[in-house]
Coordinates of C-alpha atoms and ligand atoms in Angstrom, one line a residue:
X4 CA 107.2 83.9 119.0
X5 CA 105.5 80.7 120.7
X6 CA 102.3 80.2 119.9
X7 CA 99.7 77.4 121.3
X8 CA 97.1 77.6 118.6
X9 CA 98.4 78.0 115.6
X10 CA 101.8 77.2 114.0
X11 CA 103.7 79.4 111.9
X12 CA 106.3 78.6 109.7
X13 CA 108.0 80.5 106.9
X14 CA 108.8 78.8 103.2
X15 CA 110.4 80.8 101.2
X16 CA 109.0 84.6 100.7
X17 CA 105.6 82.3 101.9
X18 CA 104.5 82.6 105.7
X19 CA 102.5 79.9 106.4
X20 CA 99.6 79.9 108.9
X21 CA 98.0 76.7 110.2
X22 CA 95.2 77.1 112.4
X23 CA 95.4 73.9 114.9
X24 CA 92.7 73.2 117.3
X25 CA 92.3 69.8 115.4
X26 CA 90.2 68.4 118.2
X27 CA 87.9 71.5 118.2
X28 CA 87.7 71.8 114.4
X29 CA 89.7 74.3 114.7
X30 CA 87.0 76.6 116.4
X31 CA 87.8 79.8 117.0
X32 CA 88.4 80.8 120.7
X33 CA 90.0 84.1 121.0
X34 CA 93.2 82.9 121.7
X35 CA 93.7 81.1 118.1
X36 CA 92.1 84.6 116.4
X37 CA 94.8 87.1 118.8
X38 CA 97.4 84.4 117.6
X39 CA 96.2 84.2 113.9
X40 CA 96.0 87.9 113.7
X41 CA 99.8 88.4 115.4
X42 CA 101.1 85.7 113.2
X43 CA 99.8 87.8 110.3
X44 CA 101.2 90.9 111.4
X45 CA 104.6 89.8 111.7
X46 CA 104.4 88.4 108.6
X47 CA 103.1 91.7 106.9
X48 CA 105.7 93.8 108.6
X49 CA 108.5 91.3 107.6
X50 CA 110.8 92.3 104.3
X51 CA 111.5 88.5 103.9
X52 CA 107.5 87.9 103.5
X53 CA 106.0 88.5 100.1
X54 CA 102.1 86.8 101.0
X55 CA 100.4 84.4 103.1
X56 CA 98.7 81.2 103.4
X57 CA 96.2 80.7 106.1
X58 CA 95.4 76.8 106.7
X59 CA 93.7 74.3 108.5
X60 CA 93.4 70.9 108.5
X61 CA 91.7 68.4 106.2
X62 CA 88.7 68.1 108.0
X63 CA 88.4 71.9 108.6
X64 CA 89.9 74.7 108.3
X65 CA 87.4 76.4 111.2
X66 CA 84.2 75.4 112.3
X67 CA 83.5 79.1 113.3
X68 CA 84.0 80.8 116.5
X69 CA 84.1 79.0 120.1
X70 CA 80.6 78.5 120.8
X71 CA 81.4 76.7 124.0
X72 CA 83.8 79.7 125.0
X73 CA 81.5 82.3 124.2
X74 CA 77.9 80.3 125.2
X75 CA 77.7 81.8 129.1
X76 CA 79.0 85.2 127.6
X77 CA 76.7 88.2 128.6
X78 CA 76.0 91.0 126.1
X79 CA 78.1 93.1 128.6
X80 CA 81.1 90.6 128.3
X81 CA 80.6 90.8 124.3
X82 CA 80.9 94.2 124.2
X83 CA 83.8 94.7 126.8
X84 CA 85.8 91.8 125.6
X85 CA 84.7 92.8 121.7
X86 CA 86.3 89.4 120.5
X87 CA 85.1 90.4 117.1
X88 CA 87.4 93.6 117.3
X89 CA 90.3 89.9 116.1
X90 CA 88.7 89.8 113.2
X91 CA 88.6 92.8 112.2
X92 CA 92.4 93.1 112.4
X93 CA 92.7 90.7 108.7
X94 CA 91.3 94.3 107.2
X95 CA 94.7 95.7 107.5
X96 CA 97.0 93.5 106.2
X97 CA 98.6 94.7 103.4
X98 CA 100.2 92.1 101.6
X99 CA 98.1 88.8 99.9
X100 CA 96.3 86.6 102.2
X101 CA 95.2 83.2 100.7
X102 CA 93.1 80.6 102.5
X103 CA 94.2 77.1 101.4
X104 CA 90.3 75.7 102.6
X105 CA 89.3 72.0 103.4
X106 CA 86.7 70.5 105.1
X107 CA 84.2 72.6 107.3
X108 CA 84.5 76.8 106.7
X109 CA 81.7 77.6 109.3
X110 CA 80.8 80.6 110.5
X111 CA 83.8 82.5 111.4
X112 CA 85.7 80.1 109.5
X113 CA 84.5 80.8 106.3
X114 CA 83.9 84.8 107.4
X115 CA 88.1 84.1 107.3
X116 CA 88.1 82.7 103.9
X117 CA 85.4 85.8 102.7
X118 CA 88.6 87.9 104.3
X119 CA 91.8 86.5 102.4
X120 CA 92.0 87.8 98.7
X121 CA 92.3 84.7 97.4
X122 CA 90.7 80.8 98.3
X123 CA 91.9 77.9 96.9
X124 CA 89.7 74.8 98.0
X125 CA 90.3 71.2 97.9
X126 CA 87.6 69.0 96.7
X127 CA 85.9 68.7 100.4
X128 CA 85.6 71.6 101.1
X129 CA 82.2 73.4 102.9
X130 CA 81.4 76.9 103.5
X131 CA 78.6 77.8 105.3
X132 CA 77.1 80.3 108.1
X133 CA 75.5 78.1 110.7
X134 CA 74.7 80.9 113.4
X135 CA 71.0 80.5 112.8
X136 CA 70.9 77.3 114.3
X137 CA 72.8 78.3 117.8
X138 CA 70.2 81.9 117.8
X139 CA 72.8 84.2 116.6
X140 CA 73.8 85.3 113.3
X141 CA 76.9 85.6 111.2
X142 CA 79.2 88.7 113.4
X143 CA 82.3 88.7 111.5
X144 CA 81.5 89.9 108.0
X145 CA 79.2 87.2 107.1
X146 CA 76.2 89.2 106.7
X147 CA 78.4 91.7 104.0
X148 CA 80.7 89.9 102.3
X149 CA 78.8 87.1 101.4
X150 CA 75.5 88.8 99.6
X151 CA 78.2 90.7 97.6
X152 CA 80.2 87.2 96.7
X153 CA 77.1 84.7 96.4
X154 CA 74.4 87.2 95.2
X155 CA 71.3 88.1 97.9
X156 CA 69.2 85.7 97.3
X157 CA 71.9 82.6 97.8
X158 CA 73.1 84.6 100.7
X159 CA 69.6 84.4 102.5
X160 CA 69.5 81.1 102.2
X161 CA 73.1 80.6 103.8
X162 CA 72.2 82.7 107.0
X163 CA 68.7 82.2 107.5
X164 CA 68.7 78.4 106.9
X165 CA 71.9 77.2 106.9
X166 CA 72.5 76.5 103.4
X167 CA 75.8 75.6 103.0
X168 CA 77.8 75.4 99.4
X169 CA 80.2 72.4 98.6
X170 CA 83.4 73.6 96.7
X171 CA 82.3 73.0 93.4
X172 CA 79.3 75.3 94.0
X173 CA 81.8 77.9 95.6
X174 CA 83.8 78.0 92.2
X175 CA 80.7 78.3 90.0
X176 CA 80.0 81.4 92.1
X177 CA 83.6 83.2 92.3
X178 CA 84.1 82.4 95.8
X179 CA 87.0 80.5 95.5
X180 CA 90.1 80.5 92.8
X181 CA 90.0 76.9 92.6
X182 CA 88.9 73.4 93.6
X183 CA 92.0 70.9 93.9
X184 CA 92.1 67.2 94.9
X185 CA 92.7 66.5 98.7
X186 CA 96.5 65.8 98.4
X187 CA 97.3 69.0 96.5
X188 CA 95.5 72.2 97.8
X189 CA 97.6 73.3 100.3
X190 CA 100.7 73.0 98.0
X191 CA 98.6 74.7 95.1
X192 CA 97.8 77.4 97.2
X193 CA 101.8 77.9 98.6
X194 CA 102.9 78.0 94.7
X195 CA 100.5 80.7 94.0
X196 CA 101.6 82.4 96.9
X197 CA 105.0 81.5 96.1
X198 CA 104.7 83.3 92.5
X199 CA 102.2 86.5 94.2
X200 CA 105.3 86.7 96.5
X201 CA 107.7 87.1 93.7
X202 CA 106.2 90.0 92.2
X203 CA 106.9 93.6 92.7
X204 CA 105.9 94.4 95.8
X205 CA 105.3 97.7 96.3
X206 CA 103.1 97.3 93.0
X207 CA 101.0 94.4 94.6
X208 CA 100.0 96.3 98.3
X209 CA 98.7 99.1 96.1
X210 CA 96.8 96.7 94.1
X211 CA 95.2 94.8 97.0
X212 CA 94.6 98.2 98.5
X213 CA 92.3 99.8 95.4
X214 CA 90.8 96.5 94.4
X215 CA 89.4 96.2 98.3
X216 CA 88.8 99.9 98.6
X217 CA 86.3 99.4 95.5
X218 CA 84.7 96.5 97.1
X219 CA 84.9 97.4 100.7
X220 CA 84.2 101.0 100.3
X221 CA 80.6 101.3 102.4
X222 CA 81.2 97.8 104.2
X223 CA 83.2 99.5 107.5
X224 CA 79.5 100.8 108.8
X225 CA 77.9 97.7 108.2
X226 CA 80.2 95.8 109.6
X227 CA 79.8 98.2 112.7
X228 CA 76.0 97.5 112.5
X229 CA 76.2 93.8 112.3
X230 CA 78.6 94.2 115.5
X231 CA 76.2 95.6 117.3
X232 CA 73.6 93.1 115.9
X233 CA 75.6 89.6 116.9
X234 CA 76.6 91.4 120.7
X235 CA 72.6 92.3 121.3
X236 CA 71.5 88.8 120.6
X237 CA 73.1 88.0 123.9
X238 CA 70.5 89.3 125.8
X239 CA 68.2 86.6 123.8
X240 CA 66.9 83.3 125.5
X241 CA 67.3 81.2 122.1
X242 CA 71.0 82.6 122.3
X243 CA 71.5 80.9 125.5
X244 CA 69.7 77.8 124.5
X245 CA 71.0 77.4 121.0
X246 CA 74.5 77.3 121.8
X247 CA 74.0 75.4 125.1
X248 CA 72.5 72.6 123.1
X249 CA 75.3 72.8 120.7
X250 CA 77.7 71.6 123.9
X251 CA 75.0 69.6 124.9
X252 CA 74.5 67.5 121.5
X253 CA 70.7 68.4 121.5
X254 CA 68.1 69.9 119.5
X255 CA 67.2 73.9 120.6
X256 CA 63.8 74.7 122.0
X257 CA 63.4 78.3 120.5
X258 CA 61.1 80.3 122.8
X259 CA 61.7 83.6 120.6
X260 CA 62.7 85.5 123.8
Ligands
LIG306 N1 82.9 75.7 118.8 C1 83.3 74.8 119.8 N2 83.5 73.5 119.6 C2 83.3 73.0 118.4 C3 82.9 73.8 117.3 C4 82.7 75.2 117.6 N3 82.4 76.1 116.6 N4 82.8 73.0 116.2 C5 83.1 71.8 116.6 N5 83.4 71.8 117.9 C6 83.8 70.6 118.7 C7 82.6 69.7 119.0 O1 81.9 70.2 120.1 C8 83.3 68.4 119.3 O2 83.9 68.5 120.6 P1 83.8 67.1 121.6 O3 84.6 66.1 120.9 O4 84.4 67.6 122.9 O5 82.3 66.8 121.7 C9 84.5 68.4 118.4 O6 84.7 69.8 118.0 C10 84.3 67.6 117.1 O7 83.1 68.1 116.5 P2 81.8 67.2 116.2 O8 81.8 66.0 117.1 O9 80.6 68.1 116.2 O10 82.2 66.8 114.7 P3 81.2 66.4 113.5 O11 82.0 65.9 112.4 O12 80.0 65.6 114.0 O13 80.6 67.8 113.0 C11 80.6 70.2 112.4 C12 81.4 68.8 112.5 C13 79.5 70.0 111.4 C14 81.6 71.2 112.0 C15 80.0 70.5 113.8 O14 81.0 70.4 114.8 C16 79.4 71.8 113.9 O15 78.3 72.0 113.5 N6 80.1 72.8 114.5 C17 79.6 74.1 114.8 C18 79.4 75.0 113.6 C19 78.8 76.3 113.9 O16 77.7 76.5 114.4 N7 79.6 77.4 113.7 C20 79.2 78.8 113.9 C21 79.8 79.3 115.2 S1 79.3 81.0 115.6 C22 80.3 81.9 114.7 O17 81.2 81.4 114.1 C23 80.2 83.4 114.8 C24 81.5 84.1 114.3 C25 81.4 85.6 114.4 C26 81.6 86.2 115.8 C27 82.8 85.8 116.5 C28 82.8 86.3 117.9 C29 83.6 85.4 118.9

């Protein structure tokens, strides 16, 4: 398949996801997230594939969704075009997912990473949920899966004023599997893929399956309910204004309408 997004390569029993938007920092319009999501797909429903390594790029692996795509966007668009419906899609994939994570995991980016079943970060790398500061709030999981990684209280801080945790901090706390130097984390996170994908397969989908079930098991309503949540803010003023001073490199003016 041709893709314009992403690339997708296969090494080994490893298929290999990198998202590339480099100039955007990777943000994610909904073509890269229908093009992540397919690439993932195939890759599940491919014998040859034993796991997966999503990627991005030094810098980033996503600054979070488009904002400059989705800024004009009425709450009627949202919910017709349900771009969040993309993300939703990692849920079902049955074999491992790992995010190899440098640079910037914003928003959506690191609602990815809070997805895969295993991160390994290089030393750069930054997760954090911005949204607050365009008007919105996390929409793709953010609100869920990061209170029952980070603990409540951390979490709050992350969403409501853009706390963000460097990767040493993300280790201490279990978010990630491990922090690697710059020049290694990608191929660190291949070779565990690389020995995950050797195992016995049937053995490892059942295992991902209970493990998440456990973890996941009331998260498919909330989820719903944070949906609605992130959609409804487009009716919002500071909506409009937060992420048109995002393209417009200035500071909001919140009018809390
Ligand atoms: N969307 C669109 N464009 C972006 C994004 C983004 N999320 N992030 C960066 N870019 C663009 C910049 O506008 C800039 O473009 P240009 O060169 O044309 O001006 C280019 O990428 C480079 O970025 P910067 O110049 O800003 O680079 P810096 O190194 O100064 O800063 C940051 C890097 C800190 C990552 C900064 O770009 C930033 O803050 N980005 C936005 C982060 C953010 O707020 N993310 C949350 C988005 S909302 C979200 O993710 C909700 C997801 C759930 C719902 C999904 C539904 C669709």
């Amino acid at each position: 398949m041709t893709y314009t997004t992403i690339l997708a390569e296969t090494l080994g029993r490893v298929g290999l996801v990198t998202l590339n938007r480099p100039e955007a920092m990777n943000a994610l319009n909904n073509t890269l997230m229908r093009e992540l999501m397919d690439a993932l797909e195939a890759f599940d429903n491919d014998d040859a594939i034993g796991a997966m390594v999503i990627t991005g790029n030094q810098k980033a692996f996503a600054a979070g969704a488009d904002i400059k795509e989705m800024a004009d966007k009425s709450v009627q668009e949202m919910y017709d075009n349900d771009p969040i419906a993309q993300f939703g899609r990692i849920r079902t994939i049955r074999k491992p997912v790992i995010a190899a994570v440098s640079g910037w995991a914003l928003g959506g980016g690191c609602e990815i990473a809070l997805s895969c079943d295993m991160v390994i970060a290089s030393e750069t790398a930054k997760f954090g949920q911005p949204e607050i500061t365009i008007g919105v709030i996390p929409g793709a999981g953010g609100t869920q899966r990061l209170p029952r990684a980070v603990g409540k209280a951390l979490a709050m801080e992350m969403v409501l004023n853009n706390r963000t945790l460097s990767a040493q901090e993300a280790l201490g706390l279990g978010l990630v599997n491990r922090v690697v130097p710059l020049d290694a984390y990608l191929d660190e996170a291949l070779k565990l893929a690389e020995e995950v994908a050797s195992r016995a397969p049937v053995a490892i989908r059942s295992a991902k399956k209970v493990i998440n079930q456990s973890y996941e098991r009331f998260l498919a309503e909330s989820l719903e309910e944070e949906k609605k949540e992130f959609y409804n803010l487009f009716t919002t003023e500071d909506q409009k204004e937060g992420m048109s001073a995002f393209a417009e490199k200035r500071k909001p003016n919140w009018t809390g309408k």
